mmCIF file with all atom_site columns, C-alpha atoms in Angstrom:
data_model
loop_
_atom_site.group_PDB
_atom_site.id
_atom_site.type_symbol
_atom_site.label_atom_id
_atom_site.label_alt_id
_atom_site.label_comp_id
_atom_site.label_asym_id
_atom_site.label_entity_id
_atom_site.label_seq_id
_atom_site.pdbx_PDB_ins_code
_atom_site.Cartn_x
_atom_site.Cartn_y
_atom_site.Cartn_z
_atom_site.occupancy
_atom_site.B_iso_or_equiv
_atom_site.pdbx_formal_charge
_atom_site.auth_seq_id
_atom_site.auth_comp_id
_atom_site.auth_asym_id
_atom_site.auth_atom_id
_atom_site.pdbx_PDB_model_num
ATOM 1   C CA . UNK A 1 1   ? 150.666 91.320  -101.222 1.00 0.00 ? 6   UNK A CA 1
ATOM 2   C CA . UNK A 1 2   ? 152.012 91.587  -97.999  1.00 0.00 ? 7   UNK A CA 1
ATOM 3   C CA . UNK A 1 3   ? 151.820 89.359  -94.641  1.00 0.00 ? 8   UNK A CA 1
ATOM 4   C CA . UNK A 1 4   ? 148.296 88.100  -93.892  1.00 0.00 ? 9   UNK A CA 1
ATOM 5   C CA . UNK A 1 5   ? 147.195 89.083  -97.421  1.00 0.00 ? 10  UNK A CA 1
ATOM 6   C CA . UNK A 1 6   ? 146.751 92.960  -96.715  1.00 0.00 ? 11  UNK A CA 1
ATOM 7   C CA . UNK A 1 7   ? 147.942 95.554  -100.010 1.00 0.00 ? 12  UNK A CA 1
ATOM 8   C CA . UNK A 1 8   ? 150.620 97.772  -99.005  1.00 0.00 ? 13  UNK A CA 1
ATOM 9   C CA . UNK A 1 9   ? 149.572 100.975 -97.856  1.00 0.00 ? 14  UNK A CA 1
ATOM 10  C CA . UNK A 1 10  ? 145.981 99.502  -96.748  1.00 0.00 ? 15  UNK A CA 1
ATOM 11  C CA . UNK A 1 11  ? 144.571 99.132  -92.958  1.00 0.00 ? 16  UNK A CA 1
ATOM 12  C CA . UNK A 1 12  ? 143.464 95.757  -92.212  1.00 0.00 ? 17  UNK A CA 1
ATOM 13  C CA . UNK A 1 13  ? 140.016 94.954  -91.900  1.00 0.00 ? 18  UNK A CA 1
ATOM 14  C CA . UNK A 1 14  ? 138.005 95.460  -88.506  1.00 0.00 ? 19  UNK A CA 1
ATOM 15  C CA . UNK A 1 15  ? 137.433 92.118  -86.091  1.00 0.00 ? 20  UNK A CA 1
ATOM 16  C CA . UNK A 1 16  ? 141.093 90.937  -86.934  1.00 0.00 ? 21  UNK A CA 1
ATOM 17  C CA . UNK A 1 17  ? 141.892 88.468  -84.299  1.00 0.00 ? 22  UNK A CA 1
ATOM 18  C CA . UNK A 1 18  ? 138.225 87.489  -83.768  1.00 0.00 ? 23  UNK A CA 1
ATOM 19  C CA . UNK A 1 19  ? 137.918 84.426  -82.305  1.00 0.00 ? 24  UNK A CA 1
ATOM 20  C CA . UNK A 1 20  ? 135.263 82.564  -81.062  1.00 0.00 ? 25  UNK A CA 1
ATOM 21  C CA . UNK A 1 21  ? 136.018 83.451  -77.585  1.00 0.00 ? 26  UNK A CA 1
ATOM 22  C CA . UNK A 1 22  ? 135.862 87.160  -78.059  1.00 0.00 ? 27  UNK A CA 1
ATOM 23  C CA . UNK A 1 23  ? 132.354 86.166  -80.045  1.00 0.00 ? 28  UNK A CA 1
ATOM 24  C CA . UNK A 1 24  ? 131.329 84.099  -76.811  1.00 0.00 ? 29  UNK A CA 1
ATOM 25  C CA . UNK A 1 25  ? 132.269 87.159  -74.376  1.00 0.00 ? 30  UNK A CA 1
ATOM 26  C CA . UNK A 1 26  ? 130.565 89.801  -76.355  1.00 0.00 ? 31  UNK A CA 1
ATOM 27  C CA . UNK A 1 27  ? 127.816 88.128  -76.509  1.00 0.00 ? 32  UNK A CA 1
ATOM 28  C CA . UNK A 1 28  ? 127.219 87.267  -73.165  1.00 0.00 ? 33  UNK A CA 1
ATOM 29  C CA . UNK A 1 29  ? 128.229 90.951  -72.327  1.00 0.00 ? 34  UNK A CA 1
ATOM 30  C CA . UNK A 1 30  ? 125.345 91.627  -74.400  1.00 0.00 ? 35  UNK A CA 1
ATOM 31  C CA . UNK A 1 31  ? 122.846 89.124  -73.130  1.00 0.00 ? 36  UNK A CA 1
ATOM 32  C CA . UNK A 1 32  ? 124.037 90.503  -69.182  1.00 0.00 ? 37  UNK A CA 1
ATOM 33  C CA . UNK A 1 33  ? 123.328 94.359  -70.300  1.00 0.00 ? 38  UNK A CA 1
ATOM 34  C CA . UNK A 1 34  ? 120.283 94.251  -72.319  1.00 0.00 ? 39  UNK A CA 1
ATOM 35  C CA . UNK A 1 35  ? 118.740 90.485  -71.805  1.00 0.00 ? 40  UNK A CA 1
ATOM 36  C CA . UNK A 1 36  ? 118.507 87.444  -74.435  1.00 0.00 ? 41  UNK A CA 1
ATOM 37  C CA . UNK A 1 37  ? 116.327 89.299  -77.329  1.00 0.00 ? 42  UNK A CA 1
ATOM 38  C CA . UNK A 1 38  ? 119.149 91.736  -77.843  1.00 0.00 ? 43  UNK A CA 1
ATOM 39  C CA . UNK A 1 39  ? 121.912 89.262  -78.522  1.00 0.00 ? 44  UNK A CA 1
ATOM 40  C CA . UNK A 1 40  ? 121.186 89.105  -82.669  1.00 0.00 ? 45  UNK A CA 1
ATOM 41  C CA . UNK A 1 41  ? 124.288 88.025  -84.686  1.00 0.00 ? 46  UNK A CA 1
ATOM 42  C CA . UNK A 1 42  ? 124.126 91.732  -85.637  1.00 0.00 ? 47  UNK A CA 1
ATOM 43  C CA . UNK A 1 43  ? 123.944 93.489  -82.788  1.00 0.00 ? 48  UNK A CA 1
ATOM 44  C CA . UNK A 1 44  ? 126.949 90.794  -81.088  1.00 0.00 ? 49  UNK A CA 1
ATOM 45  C CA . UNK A 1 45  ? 129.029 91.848  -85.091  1.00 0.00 ? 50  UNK A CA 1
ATOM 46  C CA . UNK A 1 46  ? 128.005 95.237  -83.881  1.00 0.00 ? 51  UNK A CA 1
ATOM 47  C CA . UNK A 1 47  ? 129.585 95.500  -80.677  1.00 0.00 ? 52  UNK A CA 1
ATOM 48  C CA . UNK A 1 48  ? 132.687 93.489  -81.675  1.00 0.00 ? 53  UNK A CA 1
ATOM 49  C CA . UNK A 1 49  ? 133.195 96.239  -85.083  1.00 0.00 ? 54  UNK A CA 1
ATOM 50  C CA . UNK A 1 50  ? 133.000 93.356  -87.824  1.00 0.00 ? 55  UNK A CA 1
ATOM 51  C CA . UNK A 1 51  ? 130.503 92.677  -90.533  1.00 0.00 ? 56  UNK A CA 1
ATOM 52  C CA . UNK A 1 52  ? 127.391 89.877  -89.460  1.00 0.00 ? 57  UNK A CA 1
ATOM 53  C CA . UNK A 1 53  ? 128.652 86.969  -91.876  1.00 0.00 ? 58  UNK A CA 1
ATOM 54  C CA . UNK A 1 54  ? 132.154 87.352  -90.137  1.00 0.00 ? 59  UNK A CA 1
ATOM 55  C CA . UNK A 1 55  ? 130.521 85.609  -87.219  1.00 0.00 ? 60  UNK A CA 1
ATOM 56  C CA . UNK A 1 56  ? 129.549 82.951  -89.079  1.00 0.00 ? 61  UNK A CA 1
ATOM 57  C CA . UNK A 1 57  ? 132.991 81.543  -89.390  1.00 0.00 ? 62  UNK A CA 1
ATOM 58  C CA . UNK A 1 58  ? 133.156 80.455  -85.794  1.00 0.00 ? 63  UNK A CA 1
ATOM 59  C CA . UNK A 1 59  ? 129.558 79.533  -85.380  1.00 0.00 ? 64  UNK A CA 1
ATOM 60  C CA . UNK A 1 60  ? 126.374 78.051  -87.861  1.00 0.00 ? 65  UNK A CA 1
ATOM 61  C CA . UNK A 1 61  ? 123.750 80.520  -86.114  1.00 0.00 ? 66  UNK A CA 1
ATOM 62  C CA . UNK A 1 62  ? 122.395 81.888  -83.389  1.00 0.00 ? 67  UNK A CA 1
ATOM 63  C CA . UNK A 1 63  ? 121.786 78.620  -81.577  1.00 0.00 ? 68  UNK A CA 1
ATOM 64  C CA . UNK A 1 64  ? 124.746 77.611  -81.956  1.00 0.00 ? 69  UNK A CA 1
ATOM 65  C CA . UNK A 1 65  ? 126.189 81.015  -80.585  1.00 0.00 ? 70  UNK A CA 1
ATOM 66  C CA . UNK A 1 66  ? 123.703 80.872  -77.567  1.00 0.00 ? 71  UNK A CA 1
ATOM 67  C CA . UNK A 1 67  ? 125.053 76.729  -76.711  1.00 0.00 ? 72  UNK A CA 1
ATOM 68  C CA . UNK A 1 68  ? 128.376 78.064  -76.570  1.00 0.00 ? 73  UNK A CA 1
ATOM 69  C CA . UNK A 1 69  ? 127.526 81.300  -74.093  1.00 0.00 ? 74  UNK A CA 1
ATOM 70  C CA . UNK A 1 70  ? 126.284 78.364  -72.029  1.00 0.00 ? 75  UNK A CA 1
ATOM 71  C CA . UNK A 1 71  ? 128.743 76.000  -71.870  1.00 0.00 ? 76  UNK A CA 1
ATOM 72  C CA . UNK A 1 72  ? 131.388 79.691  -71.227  1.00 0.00 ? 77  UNK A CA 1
ATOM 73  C CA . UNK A 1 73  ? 128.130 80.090  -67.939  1.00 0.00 ? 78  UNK A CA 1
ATOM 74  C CA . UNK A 1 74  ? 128.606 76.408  -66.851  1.00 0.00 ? 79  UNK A CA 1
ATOM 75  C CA . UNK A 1 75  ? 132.209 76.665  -66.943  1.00 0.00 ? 80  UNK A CA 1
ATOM 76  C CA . UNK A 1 76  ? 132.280 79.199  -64.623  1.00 0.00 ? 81  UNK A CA 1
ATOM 77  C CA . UNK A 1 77  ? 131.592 76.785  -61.712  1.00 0.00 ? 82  UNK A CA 1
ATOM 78  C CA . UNK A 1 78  ? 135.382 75.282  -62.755  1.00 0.00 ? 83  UNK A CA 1
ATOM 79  C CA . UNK A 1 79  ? 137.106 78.515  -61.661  1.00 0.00 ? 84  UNK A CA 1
ATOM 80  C CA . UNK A 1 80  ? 135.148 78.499  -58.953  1.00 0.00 ? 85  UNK A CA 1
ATOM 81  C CA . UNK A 1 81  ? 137.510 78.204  -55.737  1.00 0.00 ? 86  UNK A CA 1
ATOM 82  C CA . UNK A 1 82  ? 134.619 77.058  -53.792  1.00 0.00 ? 87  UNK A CA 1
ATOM 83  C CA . UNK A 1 83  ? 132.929 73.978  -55.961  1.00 0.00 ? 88  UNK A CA 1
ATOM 84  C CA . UNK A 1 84  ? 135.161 70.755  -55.585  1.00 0.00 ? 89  UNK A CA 1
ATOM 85  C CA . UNK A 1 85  ? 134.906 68.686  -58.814  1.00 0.00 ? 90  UNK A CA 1
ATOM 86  C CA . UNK A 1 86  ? 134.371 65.824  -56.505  1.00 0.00 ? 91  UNK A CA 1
ATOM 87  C CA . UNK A 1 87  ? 133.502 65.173  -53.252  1.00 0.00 ? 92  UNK A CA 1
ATOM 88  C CA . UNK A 1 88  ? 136.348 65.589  -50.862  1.00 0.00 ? 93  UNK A CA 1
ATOM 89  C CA . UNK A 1 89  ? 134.685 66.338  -47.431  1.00 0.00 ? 94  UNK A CA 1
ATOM 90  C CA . UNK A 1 90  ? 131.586 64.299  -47.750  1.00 0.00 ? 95  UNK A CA 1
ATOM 91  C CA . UNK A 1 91  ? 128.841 64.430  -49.881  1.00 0.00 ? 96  UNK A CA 1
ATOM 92  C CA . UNK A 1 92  ? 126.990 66.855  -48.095  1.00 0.00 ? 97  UNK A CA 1
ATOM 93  C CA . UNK A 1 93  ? 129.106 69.857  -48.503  1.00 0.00 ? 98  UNK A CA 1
ATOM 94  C CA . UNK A 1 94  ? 129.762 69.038  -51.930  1.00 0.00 ? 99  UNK A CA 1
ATOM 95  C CA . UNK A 1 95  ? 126.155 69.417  -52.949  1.00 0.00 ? 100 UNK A CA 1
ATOM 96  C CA . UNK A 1 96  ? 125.988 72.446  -50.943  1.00 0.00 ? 101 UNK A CA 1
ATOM 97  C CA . UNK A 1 97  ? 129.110 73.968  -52.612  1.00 0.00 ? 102 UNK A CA 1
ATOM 98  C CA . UNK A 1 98  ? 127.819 72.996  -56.132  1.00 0.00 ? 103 UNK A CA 1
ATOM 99  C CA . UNK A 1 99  ? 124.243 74.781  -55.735  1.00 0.00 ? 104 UNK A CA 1
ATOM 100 C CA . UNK A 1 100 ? 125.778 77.984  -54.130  1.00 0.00 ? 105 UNK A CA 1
ATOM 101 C CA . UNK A 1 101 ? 128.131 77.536  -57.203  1.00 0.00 ? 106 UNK A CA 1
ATOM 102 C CA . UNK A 1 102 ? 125.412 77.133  -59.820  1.00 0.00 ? 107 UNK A CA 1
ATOM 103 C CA . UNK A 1 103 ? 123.813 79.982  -58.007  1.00 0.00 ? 108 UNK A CA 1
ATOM 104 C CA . UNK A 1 104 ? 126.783 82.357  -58.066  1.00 0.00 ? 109 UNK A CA 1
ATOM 105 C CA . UNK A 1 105 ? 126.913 81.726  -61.939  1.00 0.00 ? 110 UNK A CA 1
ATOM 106 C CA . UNK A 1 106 ? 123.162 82.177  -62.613  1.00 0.00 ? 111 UNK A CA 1
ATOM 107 C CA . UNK A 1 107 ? 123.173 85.254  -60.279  1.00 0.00 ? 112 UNK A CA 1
ATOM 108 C CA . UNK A 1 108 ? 125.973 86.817  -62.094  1.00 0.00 ? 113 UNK A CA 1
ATOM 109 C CA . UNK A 1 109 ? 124.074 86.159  -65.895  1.00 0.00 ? 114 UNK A CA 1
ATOM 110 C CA . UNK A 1 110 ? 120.363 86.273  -64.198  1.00 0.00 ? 115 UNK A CA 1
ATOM 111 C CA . UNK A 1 111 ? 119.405 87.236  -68.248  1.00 0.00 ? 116 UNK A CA 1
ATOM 112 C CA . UNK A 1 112 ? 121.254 84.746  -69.751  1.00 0.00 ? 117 UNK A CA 1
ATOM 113 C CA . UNK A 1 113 ? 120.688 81.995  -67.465  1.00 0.00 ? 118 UNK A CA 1
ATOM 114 C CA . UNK A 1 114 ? 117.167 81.069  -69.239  1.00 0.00 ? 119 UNK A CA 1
ATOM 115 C CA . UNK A 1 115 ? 119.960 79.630  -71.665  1.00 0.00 ? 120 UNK A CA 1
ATOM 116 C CA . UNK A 1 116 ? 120.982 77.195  -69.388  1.00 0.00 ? 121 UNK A CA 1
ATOM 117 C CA . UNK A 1 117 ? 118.105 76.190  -68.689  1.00 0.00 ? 122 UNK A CA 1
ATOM 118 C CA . UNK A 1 118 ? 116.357 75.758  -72.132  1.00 0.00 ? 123 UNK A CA 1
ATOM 119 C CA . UNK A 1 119 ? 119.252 74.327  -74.407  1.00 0.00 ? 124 UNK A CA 1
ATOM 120 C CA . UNK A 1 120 ? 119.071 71.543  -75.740  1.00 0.00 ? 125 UNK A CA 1
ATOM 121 C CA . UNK A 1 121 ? 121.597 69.173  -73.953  1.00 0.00 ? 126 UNK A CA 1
ATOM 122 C CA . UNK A 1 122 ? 124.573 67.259  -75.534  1.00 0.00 ? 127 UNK A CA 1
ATOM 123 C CA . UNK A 1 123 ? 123.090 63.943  -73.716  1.00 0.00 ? 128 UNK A CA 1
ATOM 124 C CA . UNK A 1 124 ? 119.648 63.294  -73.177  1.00 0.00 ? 129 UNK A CA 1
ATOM 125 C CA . UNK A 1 125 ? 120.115 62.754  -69.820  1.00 0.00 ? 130 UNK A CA 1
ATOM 126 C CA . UNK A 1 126 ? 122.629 65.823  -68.580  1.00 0.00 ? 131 UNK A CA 1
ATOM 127 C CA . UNK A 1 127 ? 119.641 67.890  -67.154  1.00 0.00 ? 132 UNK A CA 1
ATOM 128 C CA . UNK A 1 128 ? 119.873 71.441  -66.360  1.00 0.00 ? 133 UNK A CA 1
ATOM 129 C CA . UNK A 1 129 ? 121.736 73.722  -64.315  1.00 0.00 ? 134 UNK A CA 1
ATOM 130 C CA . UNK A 1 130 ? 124.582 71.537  -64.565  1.00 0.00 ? 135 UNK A CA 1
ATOM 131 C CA . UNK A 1 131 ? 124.567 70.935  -68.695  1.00 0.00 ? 136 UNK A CA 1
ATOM 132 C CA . UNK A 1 132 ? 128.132 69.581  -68.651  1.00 0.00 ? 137 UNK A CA 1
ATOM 133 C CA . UNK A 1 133 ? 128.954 66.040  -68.935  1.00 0.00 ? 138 UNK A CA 1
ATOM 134 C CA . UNK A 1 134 ? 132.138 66.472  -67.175  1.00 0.00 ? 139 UNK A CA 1
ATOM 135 C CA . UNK A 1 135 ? 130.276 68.098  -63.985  1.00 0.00 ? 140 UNK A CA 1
ATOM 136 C CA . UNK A 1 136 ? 127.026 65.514  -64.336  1.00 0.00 ? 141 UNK A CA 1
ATOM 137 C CA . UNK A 1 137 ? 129.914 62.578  -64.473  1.00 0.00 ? 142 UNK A CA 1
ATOM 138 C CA . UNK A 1 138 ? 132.344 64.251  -61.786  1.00 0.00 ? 143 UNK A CA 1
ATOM 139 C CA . UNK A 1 139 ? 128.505 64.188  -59.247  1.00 0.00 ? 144 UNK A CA 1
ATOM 140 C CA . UNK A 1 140 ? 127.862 60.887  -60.416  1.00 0.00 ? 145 UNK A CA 1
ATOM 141 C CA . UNK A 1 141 ? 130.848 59.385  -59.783  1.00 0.00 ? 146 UNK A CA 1
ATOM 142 C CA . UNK A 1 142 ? 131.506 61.449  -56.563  1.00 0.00 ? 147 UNK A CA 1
ATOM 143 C CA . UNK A 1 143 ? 127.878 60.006  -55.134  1.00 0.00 ? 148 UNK A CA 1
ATOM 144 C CA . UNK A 1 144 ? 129.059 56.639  -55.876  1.00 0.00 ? 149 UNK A CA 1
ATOM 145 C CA . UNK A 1 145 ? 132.363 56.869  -54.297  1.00 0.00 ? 150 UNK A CA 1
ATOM 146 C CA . UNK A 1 146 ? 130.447 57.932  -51.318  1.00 0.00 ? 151 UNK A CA 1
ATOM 147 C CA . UNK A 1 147 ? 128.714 54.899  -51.067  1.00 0.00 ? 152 UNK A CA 1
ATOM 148 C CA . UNK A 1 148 ? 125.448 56.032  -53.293  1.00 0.00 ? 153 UNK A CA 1
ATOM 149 C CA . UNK A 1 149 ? 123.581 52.930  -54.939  1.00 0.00 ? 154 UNK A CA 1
ATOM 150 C CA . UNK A 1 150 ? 123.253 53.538  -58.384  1.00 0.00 ? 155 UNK A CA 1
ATOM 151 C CA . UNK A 1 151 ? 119.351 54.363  -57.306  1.00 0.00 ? 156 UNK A CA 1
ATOM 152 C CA . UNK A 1 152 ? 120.399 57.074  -54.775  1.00 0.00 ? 157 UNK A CA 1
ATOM 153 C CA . UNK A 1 153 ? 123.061 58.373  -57.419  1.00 0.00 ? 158 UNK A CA 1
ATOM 154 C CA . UNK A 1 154 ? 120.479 58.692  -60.200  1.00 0.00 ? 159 UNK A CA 1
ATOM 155 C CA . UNK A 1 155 ? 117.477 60.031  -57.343  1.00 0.00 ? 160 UNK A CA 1
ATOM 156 C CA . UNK A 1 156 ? 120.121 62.496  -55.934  1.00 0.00 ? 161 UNK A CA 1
ATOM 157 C CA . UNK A 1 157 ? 121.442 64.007  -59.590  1.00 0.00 ? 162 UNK A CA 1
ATOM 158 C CA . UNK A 1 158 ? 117.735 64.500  -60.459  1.00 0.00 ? 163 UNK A CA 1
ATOM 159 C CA . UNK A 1 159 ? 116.442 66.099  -57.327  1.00 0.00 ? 164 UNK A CA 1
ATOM 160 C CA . UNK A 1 160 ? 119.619 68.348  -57.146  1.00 0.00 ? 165 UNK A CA 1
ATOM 161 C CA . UNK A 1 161 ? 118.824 69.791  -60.703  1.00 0.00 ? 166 UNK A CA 1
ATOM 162 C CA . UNK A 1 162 ? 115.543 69.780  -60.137  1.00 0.00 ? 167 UNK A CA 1
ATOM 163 C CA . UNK A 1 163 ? 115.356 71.691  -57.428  1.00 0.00 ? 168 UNK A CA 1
ATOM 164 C CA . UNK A 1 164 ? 118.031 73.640  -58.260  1.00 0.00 ? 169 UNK A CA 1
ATOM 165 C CA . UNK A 1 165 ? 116.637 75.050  -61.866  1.00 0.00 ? 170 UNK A CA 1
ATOM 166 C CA . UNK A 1 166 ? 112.937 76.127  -60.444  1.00 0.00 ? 171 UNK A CA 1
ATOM 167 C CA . UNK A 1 167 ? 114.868 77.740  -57.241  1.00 0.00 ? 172 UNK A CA 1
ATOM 168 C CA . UNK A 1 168 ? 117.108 79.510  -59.364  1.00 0.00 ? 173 UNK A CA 1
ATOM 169 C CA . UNK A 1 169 ? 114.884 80.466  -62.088  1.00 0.00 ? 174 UNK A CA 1
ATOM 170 C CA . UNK A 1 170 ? 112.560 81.798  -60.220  1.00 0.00 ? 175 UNK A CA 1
ATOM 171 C CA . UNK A 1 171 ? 115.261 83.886  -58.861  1.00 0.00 ? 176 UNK A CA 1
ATOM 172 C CA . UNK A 1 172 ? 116.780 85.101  -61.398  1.00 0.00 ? 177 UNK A CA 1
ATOM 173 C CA . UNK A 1 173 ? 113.484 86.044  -63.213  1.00 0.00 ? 178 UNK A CA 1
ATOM 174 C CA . UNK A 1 174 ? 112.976 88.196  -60.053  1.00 0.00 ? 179 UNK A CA 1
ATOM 175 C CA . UNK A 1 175 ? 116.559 90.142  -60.102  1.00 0.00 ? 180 UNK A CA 1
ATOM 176 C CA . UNK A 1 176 ? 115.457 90.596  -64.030  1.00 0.00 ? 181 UNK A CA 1
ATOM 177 C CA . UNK A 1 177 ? 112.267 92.188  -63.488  1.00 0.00 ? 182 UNK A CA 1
ATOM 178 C CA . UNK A 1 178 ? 113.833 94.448  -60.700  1.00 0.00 ? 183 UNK A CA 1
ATOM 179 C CA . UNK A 1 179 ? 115.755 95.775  -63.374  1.00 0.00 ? 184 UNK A CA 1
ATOM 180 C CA . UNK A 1 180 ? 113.565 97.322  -66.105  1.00 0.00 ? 185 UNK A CA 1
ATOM 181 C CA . UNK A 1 181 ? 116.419 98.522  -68.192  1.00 0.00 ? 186 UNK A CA 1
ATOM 182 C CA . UNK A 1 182 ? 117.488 95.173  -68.739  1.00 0.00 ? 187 UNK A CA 1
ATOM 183 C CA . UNK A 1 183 ? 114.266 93.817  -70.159  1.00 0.00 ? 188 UNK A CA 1
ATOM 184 C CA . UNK A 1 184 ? 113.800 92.249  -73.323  1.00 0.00 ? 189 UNK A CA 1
#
């Protein structure tokens, strides 16, 4: 045997250096082209050339995959040059920031962001678009060091969401149907 296990004078086998990264991005490359029915494990082991039950090493099923294309979506607000993790001029533009934030990321993934919205969260209480406790805690604190009661901090994070999810899913499920191709 040689180094990582291969017989001399054999190739190694497809998907080497999978990882679940390269899982995460085909899949959501897959989700973005051809909507959320499309993304099977096989078809995602398709596109990245390695067998189904490869996939499995990295993730325990389809759920599983589809949680971590979300978290990979909500992420995206934290390379976002735009979205302040906390307020830093005032509470006002950092709301506004964060929705056109959450909006950039749902408009870019307008198939997969039904994801973010149905998921189950990690808390009970992290509501959707958001879905990450370190952006629900970074707005919660934020409203409070702003001088937010713990009633207006808890009334603001819900009505943000709120409104937020229905504006942006209805959205989204309007650049989808403008794009028949991409149906599912």
């Amino acid at each position: 045997m040689t180094k990582a296990g291969t017989r001399p004078g054999r190739r190694s086998r497809p998907g080497r250096g999978l990882s679940l990264d390269r899982i995460v991005t085909a899949t959501l490359e897959l989700v973005d082209e051809q909507g959320i029915g499309a993304a099977t494990m096989r078809a995602v082991s398709s596109r990245l050339d390695v067998r189904s039950m490869s996939l499995y090493r990295y993730v325990r099923d389809r759920d599983e995959l589809f949680d971590a294309v979300v978290e990979r979506i909500v992420n995206e607000l934290a390379t976002d040059p735009a979205v302040q993790l906390r307020p830093v001029d005032g509470w006002r533009p950092y709301l506004t920031d964060m929705a056109h934030g959450v909006r950039r990321y749902a408009r870019a993934h307008p198939h997969a962001f039904p994801l973010v919205a149905t998921r189950p969260p990690t808390a009970p209480w992290v509501n959707p678009p958001l879905r990450s406790l370190r952006w629900v805690e970074a707005m919660l604190t934020g409203l409070a060091a702003e001088g937010f009661s713990d009633e207006q901090v808890l009334f603001t994070y819900r009505t943000f969401n709120s409104f937020l999810l229905g504006a942006l899913l209805l959205e989204t499920s309007a650049m989808t149907l403008r794009i028949p191709e991409r149906h599912e």
